[in-house]
PDB file of C-alpha atoms and ligand atoms in Angstrom:
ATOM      1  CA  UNK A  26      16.099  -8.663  23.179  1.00 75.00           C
ATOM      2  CA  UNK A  27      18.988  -6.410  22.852  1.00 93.00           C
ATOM      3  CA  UNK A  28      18.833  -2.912  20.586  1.00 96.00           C
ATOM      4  CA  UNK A  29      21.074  -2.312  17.596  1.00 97.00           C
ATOM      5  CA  UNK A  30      21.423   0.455  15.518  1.00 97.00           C
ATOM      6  CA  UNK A  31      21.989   0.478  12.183  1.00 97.00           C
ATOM      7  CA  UNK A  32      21.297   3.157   8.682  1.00 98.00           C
ATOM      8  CA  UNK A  33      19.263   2.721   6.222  1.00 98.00           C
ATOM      9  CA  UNK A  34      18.909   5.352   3.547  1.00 98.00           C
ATOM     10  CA  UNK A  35      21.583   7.506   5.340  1.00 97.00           C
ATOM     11  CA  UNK A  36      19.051   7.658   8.605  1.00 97.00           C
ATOM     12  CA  UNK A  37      20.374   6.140  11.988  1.00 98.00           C
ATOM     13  CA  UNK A  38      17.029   3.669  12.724  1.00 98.00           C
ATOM     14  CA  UNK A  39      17.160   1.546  16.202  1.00 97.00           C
ATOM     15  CA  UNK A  40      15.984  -2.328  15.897  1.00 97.00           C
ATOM     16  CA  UNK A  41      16.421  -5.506  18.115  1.00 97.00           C
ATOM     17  CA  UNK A  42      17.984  -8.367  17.448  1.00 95.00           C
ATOM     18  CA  UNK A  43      16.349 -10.774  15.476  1.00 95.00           C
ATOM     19  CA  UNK A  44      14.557  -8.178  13.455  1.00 97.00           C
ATOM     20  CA  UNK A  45      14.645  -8.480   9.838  1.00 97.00           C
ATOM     21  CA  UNK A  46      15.969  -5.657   7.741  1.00 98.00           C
ATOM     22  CA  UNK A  47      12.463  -5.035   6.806  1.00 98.00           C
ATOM     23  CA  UNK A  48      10.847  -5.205   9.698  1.00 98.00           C
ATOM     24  CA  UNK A  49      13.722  -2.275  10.764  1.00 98.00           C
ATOM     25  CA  UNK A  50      13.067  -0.247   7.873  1.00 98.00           C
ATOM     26  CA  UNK A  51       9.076  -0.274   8.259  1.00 97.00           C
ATOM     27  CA  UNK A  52       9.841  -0.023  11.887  1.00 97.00           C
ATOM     28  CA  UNK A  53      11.536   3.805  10.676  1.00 97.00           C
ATOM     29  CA  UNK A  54       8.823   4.559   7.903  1.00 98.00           C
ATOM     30  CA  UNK A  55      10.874   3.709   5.410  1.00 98.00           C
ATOM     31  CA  UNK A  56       8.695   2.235   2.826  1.00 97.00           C
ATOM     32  CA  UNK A  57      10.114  -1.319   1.029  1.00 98.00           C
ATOM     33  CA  UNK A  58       8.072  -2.400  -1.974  1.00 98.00           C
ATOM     34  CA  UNK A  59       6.886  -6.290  -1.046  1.00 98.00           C
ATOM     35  CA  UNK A  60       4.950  -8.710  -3.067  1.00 98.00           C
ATOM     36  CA  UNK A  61       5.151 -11.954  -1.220  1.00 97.00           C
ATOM     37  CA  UNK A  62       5.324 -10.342   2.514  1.00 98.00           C
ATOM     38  CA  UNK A  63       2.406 -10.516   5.153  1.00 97.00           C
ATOM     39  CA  UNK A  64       2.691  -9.674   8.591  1.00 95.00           C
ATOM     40  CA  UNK A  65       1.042 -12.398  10.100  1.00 97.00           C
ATOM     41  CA  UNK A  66       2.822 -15.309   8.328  1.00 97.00           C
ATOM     42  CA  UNK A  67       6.401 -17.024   7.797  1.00 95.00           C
ATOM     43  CA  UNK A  68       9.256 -14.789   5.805  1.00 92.00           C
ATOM     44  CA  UNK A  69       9.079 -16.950   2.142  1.00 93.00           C
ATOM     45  CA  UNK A  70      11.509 -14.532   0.136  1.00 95.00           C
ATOM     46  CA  UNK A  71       9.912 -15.479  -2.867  1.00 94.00           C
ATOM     47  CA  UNK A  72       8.926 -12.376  -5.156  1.00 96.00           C
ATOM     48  CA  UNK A  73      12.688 -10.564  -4.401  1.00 97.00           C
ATOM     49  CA  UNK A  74      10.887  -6.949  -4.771  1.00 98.00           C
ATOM     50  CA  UNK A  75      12.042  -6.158  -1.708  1.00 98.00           C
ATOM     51  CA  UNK A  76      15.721  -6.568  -2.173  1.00 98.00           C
ATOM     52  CA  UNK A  77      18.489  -4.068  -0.974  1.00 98.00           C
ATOM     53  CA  UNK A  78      21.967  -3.475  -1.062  1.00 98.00           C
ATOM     54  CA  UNK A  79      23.536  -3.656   2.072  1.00 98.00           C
ATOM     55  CA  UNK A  80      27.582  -2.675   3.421  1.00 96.00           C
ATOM     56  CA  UNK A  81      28.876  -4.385   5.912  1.00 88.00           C
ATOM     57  CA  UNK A  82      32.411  -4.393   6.898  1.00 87.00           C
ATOM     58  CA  UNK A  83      33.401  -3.450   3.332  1.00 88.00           C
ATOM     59  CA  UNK A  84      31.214  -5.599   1.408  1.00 92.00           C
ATOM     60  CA  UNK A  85      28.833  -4.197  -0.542  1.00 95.00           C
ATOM     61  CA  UNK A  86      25.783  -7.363  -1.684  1.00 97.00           C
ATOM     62  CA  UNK A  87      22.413  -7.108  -2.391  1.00 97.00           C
ATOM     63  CA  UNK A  88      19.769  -9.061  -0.106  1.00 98.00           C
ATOM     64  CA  UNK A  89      16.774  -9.833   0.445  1.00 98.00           C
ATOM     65  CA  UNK A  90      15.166  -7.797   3.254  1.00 98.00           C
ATOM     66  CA  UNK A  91      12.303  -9.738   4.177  1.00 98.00           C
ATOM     67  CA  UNK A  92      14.341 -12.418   5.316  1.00 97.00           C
ATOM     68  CA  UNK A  93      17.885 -10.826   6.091  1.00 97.00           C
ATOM     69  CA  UNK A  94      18.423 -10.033   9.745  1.00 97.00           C
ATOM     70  CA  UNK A  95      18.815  -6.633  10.925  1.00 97.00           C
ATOM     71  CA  UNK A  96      22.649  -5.879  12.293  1.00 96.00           C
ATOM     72  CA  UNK A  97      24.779  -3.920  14.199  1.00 96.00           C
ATOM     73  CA  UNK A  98      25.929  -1.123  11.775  1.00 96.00           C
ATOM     74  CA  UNK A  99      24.451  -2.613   8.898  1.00 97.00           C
ATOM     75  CA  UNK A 100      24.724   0.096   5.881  1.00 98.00           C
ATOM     76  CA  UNK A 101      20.799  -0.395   3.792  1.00 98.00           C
ATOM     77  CA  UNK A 102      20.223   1.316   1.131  1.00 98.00           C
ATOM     78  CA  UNK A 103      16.973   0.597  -0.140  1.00 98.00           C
ATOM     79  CA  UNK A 104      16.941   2.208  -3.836  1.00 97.00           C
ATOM     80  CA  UNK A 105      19.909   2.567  -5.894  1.00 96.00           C
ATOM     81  CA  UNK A 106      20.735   2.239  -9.438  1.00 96.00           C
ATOM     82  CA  UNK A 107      21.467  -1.709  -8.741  1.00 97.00           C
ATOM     83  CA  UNK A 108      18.302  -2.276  -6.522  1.00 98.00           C
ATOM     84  CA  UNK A 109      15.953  -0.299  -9.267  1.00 98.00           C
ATOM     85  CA  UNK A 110      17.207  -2.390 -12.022  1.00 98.00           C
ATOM     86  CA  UNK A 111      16.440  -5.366 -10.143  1.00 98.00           C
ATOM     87  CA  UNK A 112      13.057  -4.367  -9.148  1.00 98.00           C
ATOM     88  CA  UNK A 113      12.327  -3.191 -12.447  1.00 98.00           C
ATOM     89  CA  UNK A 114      13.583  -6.582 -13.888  1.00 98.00           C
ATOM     90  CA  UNK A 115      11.404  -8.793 -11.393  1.00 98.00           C
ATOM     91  CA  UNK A 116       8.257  -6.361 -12.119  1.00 98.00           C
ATOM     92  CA  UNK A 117       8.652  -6.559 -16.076  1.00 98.00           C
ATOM     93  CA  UNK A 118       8.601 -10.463 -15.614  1.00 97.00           C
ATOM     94  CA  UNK A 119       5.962 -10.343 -13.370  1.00 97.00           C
ATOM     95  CA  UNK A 120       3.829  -7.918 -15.632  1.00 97.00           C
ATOM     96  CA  UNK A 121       3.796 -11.058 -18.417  1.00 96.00           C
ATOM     97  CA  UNK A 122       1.729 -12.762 -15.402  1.00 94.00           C
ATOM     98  CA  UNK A 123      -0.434 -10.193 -14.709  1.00 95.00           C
ATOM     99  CA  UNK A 124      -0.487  -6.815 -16.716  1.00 95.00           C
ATOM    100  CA  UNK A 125      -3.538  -5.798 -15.045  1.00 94.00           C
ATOM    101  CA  UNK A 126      -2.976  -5.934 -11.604  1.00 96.00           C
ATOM    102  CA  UNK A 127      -2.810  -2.547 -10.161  1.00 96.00           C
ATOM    103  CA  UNK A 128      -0.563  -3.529  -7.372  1.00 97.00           C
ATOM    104  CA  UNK A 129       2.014  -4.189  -9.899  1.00 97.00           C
ATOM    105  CA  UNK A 130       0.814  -1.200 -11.824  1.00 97.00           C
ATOM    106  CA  UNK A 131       1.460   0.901  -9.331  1.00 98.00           C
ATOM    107  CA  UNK A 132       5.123  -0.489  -8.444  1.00 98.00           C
ATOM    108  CA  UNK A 133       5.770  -0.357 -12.436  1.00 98.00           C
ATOM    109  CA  UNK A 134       5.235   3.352 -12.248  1.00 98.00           C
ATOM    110  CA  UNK A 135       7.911   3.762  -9.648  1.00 98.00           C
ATOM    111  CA  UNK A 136      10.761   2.051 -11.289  1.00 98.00           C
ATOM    112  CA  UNK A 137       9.635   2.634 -15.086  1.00 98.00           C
ATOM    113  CA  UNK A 138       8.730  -1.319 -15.334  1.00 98.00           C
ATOM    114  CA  UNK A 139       7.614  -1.992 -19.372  1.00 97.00           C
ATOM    115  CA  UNK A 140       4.561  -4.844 -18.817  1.00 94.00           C
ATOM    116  CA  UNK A 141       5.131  -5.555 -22.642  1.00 94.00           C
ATOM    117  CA  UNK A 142       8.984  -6.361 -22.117  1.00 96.00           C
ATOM    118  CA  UNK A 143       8.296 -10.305 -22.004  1.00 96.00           C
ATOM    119  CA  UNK A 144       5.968 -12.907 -23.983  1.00 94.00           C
ATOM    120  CA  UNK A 145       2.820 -13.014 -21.885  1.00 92.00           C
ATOM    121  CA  UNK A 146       2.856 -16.230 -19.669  1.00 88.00           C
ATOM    122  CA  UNK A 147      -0.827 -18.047 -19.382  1.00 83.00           C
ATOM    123  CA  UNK A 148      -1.196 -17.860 -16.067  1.00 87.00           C
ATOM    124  CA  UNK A 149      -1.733 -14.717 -14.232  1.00 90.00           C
ATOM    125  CA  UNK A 150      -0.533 -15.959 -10.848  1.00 94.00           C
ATOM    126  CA  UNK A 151       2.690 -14.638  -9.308  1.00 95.00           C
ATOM    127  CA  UNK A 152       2.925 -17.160  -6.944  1.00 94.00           C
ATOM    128  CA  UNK A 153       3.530 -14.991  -4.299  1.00 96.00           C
ATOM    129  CA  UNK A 154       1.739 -17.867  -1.889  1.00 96.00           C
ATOM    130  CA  UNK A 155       0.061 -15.553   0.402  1.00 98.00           C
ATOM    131  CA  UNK A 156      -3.433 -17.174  -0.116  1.00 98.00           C
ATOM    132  CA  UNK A 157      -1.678 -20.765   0.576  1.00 97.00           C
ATOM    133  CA  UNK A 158       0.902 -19.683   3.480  1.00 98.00           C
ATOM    134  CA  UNK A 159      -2.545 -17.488   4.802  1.00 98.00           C
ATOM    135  CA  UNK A 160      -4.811 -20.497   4.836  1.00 98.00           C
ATOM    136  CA  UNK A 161      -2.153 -22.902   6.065  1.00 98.00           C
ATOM    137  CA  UNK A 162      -0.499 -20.561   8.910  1.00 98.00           C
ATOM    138  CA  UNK A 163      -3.048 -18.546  10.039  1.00 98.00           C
ATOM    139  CA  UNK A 164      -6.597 -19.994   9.065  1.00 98.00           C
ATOM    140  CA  UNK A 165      -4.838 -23.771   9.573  1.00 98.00           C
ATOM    141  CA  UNK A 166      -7.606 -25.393   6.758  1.00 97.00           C
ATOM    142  CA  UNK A 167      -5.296 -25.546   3.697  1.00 97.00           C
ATOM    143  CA  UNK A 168      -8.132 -25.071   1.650  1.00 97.00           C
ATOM    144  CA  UNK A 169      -6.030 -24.037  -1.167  1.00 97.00           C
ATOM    145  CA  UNK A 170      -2.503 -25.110  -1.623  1.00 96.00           C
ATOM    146  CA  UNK A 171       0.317 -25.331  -4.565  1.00 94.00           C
ATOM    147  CA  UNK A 172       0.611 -28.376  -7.139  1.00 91.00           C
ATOM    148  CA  UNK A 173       3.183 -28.798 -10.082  1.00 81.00           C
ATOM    149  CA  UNK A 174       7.035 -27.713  -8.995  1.00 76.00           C
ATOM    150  CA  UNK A 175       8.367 -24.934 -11.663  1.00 74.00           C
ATOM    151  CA  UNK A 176       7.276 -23.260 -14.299  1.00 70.00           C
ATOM    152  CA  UNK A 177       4.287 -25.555 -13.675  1.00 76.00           C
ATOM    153  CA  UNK A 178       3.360 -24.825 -10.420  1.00 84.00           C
ATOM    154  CA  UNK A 179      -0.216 -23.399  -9.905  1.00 88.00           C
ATOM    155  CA  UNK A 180      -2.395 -22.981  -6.785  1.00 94.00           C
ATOM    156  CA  UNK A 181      -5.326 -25.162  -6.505  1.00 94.00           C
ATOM    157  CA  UNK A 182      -8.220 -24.940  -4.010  1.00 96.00           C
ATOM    158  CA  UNK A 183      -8.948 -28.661  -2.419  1.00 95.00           C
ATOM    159  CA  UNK A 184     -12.925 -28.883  -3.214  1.00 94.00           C
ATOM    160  CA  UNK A 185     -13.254 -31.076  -0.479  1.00 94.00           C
ATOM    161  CA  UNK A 186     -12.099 -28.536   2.409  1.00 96.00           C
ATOM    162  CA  UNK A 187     -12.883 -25.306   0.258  1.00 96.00           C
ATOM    163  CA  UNK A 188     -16.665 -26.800  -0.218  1.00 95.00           C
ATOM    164  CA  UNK A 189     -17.229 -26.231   3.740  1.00 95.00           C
ATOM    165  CA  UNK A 190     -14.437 -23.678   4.631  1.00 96.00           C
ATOM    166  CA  UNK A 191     -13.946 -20.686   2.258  1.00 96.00           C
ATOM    167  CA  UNK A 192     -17.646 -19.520   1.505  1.00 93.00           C
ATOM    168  CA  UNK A 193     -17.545 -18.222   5.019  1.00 95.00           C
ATOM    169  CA  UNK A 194     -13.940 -16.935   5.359  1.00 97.00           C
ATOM    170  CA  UNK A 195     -12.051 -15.589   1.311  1.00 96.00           C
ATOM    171  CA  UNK A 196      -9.839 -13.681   3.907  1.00 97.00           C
ATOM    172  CA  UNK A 197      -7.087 -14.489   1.427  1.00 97.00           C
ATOM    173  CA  UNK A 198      -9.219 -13.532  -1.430  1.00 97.00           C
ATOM    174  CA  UNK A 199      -7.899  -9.274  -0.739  1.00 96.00           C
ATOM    175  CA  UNK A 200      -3.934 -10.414   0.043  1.00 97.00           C
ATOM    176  CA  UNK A 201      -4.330 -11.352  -3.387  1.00 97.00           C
ATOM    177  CA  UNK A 202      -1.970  -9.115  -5.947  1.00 96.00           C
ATOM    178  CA  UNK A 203      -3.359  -9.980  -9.107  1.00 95.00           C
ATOM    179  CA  UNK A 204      -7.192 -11.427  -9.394  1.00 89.00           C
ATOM    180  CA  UNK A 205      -6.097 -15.139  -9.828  1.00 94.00           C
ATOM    181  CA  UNK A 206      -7.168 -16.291  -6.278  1.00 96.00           C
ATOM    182  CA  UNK A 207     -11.086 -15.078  -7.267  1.00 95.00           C
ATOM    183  CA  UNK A 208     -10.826 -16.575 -10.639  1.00 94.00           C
ATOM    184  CA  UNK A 209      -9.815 -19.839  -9.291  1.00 95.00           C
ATOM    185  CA  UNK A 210     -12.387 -20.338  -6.507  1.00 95.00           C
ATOM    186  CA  UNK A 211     -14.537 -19.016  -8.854  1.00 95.00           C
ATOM    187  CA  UNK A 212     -13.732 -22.016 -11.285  1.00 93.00           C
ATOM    188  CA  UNK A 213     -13.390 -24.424  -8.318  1.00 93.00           C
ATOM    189  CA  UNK A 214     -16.781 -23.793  -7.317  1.00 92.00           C
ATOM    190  CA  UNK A 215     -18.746 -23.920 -10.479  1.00 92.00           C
ATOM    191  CA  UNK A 216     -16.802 -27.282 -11.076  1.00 90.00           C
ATOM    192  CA  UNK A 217     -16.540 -29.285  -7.742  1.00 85.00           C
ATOM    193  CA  UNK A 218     -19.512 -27.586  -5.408  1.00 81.00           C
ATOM    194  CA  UNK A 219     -21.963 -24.770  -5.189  1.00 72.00           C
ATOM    195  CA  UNK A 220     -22.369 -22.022  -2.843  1.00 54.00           C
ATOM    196  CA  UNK A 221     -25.255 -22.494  -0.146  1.00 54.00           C
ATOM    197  CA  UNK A 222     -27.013 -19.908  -1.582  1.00 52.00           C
ATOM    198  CA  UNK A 223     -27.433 -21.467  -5.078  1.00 46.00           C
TER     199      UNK A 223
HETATM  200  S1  LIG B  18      -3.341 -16.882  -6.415  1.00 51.22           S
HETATM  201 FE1  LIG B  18      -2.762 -14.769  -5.886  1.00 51.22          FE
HETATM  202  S2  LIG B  18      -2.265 -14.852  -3.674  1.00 51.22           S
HETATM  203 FE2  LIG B  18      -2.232 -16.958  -4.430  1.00 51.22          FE
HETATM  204  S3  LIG B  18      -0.092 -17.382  -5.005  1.00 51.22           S
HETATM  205 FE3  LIG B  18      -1.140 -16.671  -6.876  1.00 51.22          FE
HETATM  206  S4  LIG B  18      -0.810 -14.458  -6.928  1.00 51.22           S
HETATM  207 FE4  LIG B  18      -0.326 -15.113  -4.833  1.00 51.22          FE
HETATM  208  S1  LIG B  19       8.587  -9.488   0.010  1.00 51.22           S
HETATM  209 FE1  LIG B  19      10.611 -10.190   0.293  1.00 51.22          FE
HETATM  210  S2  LIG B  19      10.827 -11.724  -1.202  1.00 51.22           S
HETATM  211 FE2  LIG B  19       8.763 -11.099  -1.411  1.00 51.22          FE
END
């Protein structure tokens, strides 16, 4: 794989080709905020926190860095007024999901997020899919998958694979940003099937 160089925050940072900008940046230390990103699975771009603006031969756009591939002489800047209004944005709307998640508390700090900005929303999943892409990619049981398209969709554990699978794994249970993924086993459980040791 060949090298390229390219700047992000005004600091010359090597890659190779086929590297996301992300992957470049956290390849430098520079720190992107990401919701929906996990190491071990598929880019899914879904959350947009980690968005940038990048310059390349005299266009200036904003991306998303997860998924956007590292170039040659790429120009990143990963905060600006643009990017931190974004974030902010995407944080506020996220905060009517889940006010109480301290991951989101955290990132609300940073870029002065207001979790009252929007009408609470009933369900407190961001549906950032890492417990479904982490089941289904690198667990392969899709135990717990998506249902309903839109502002309908919800994650839903499949009773009849979760019964024998999860009780011995919940390695998605800590990828989880907000406390959704517990509550819903949780519920799953008590509904469709007990734990062994009930
Ligand atoms: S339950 Fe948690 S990990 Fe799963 S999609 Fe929702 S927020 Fe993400
Ligand atoms: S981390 Fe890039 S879109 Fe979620």
């Amino acid at each position: 794989m060949s090298e390229i160089l390219l700047q992000i925050d005004g600091k010359e940072v090597k890659a190779t080709q086929g590297m996301t900008v992300l992957e470049a940046a956290q390849g430098a230390g520079i720190s992107i905020p990401t919701l929906c990103h996990h190491e071990k699975l598929e880019p899914f771009g879904a959350c947009r926190i980690c968005i940038v603006e990048v310059e390349s031969r005299g266009w200036t756009k904003l991306v998303v860095s997860c998924v956007y591939p590292a170039e040659e002489k790429l120009i990143v800047r990963t905060r600006s007024e643009k990017v931190d209004r974004i974030r902010k944005t995407i944080l506020e709307l996220l905060l009517a999901h889940a006010p109480d998640s301290q991951v989101l508390q955290d990132l609300a700090h940073v870029y002065g997020a207001d979790k009252n900005r929007f009408e609470k929303e009933a369900s407190f999943c961001i549906h950032c899919g890492l417990c479904v892409r982490y089941c289904a990619e690198v667990k392969k049981k899709n135990a717990v998958g998506f249902v309903d398209r839109g502002i309908r969709k919800e994650i839903s554990f499949i009773p009849e694979i979760a019964s024998k699978e999860c009780n011995d794994c919940k390695e998605c249970f800590p990828l989880c940003p907000t406390s959704y993924l517990q509550a819903a086993f949780v519920l799953t459980e008590a509904l469709a099937f007990s734990s062994p040791s009930e």
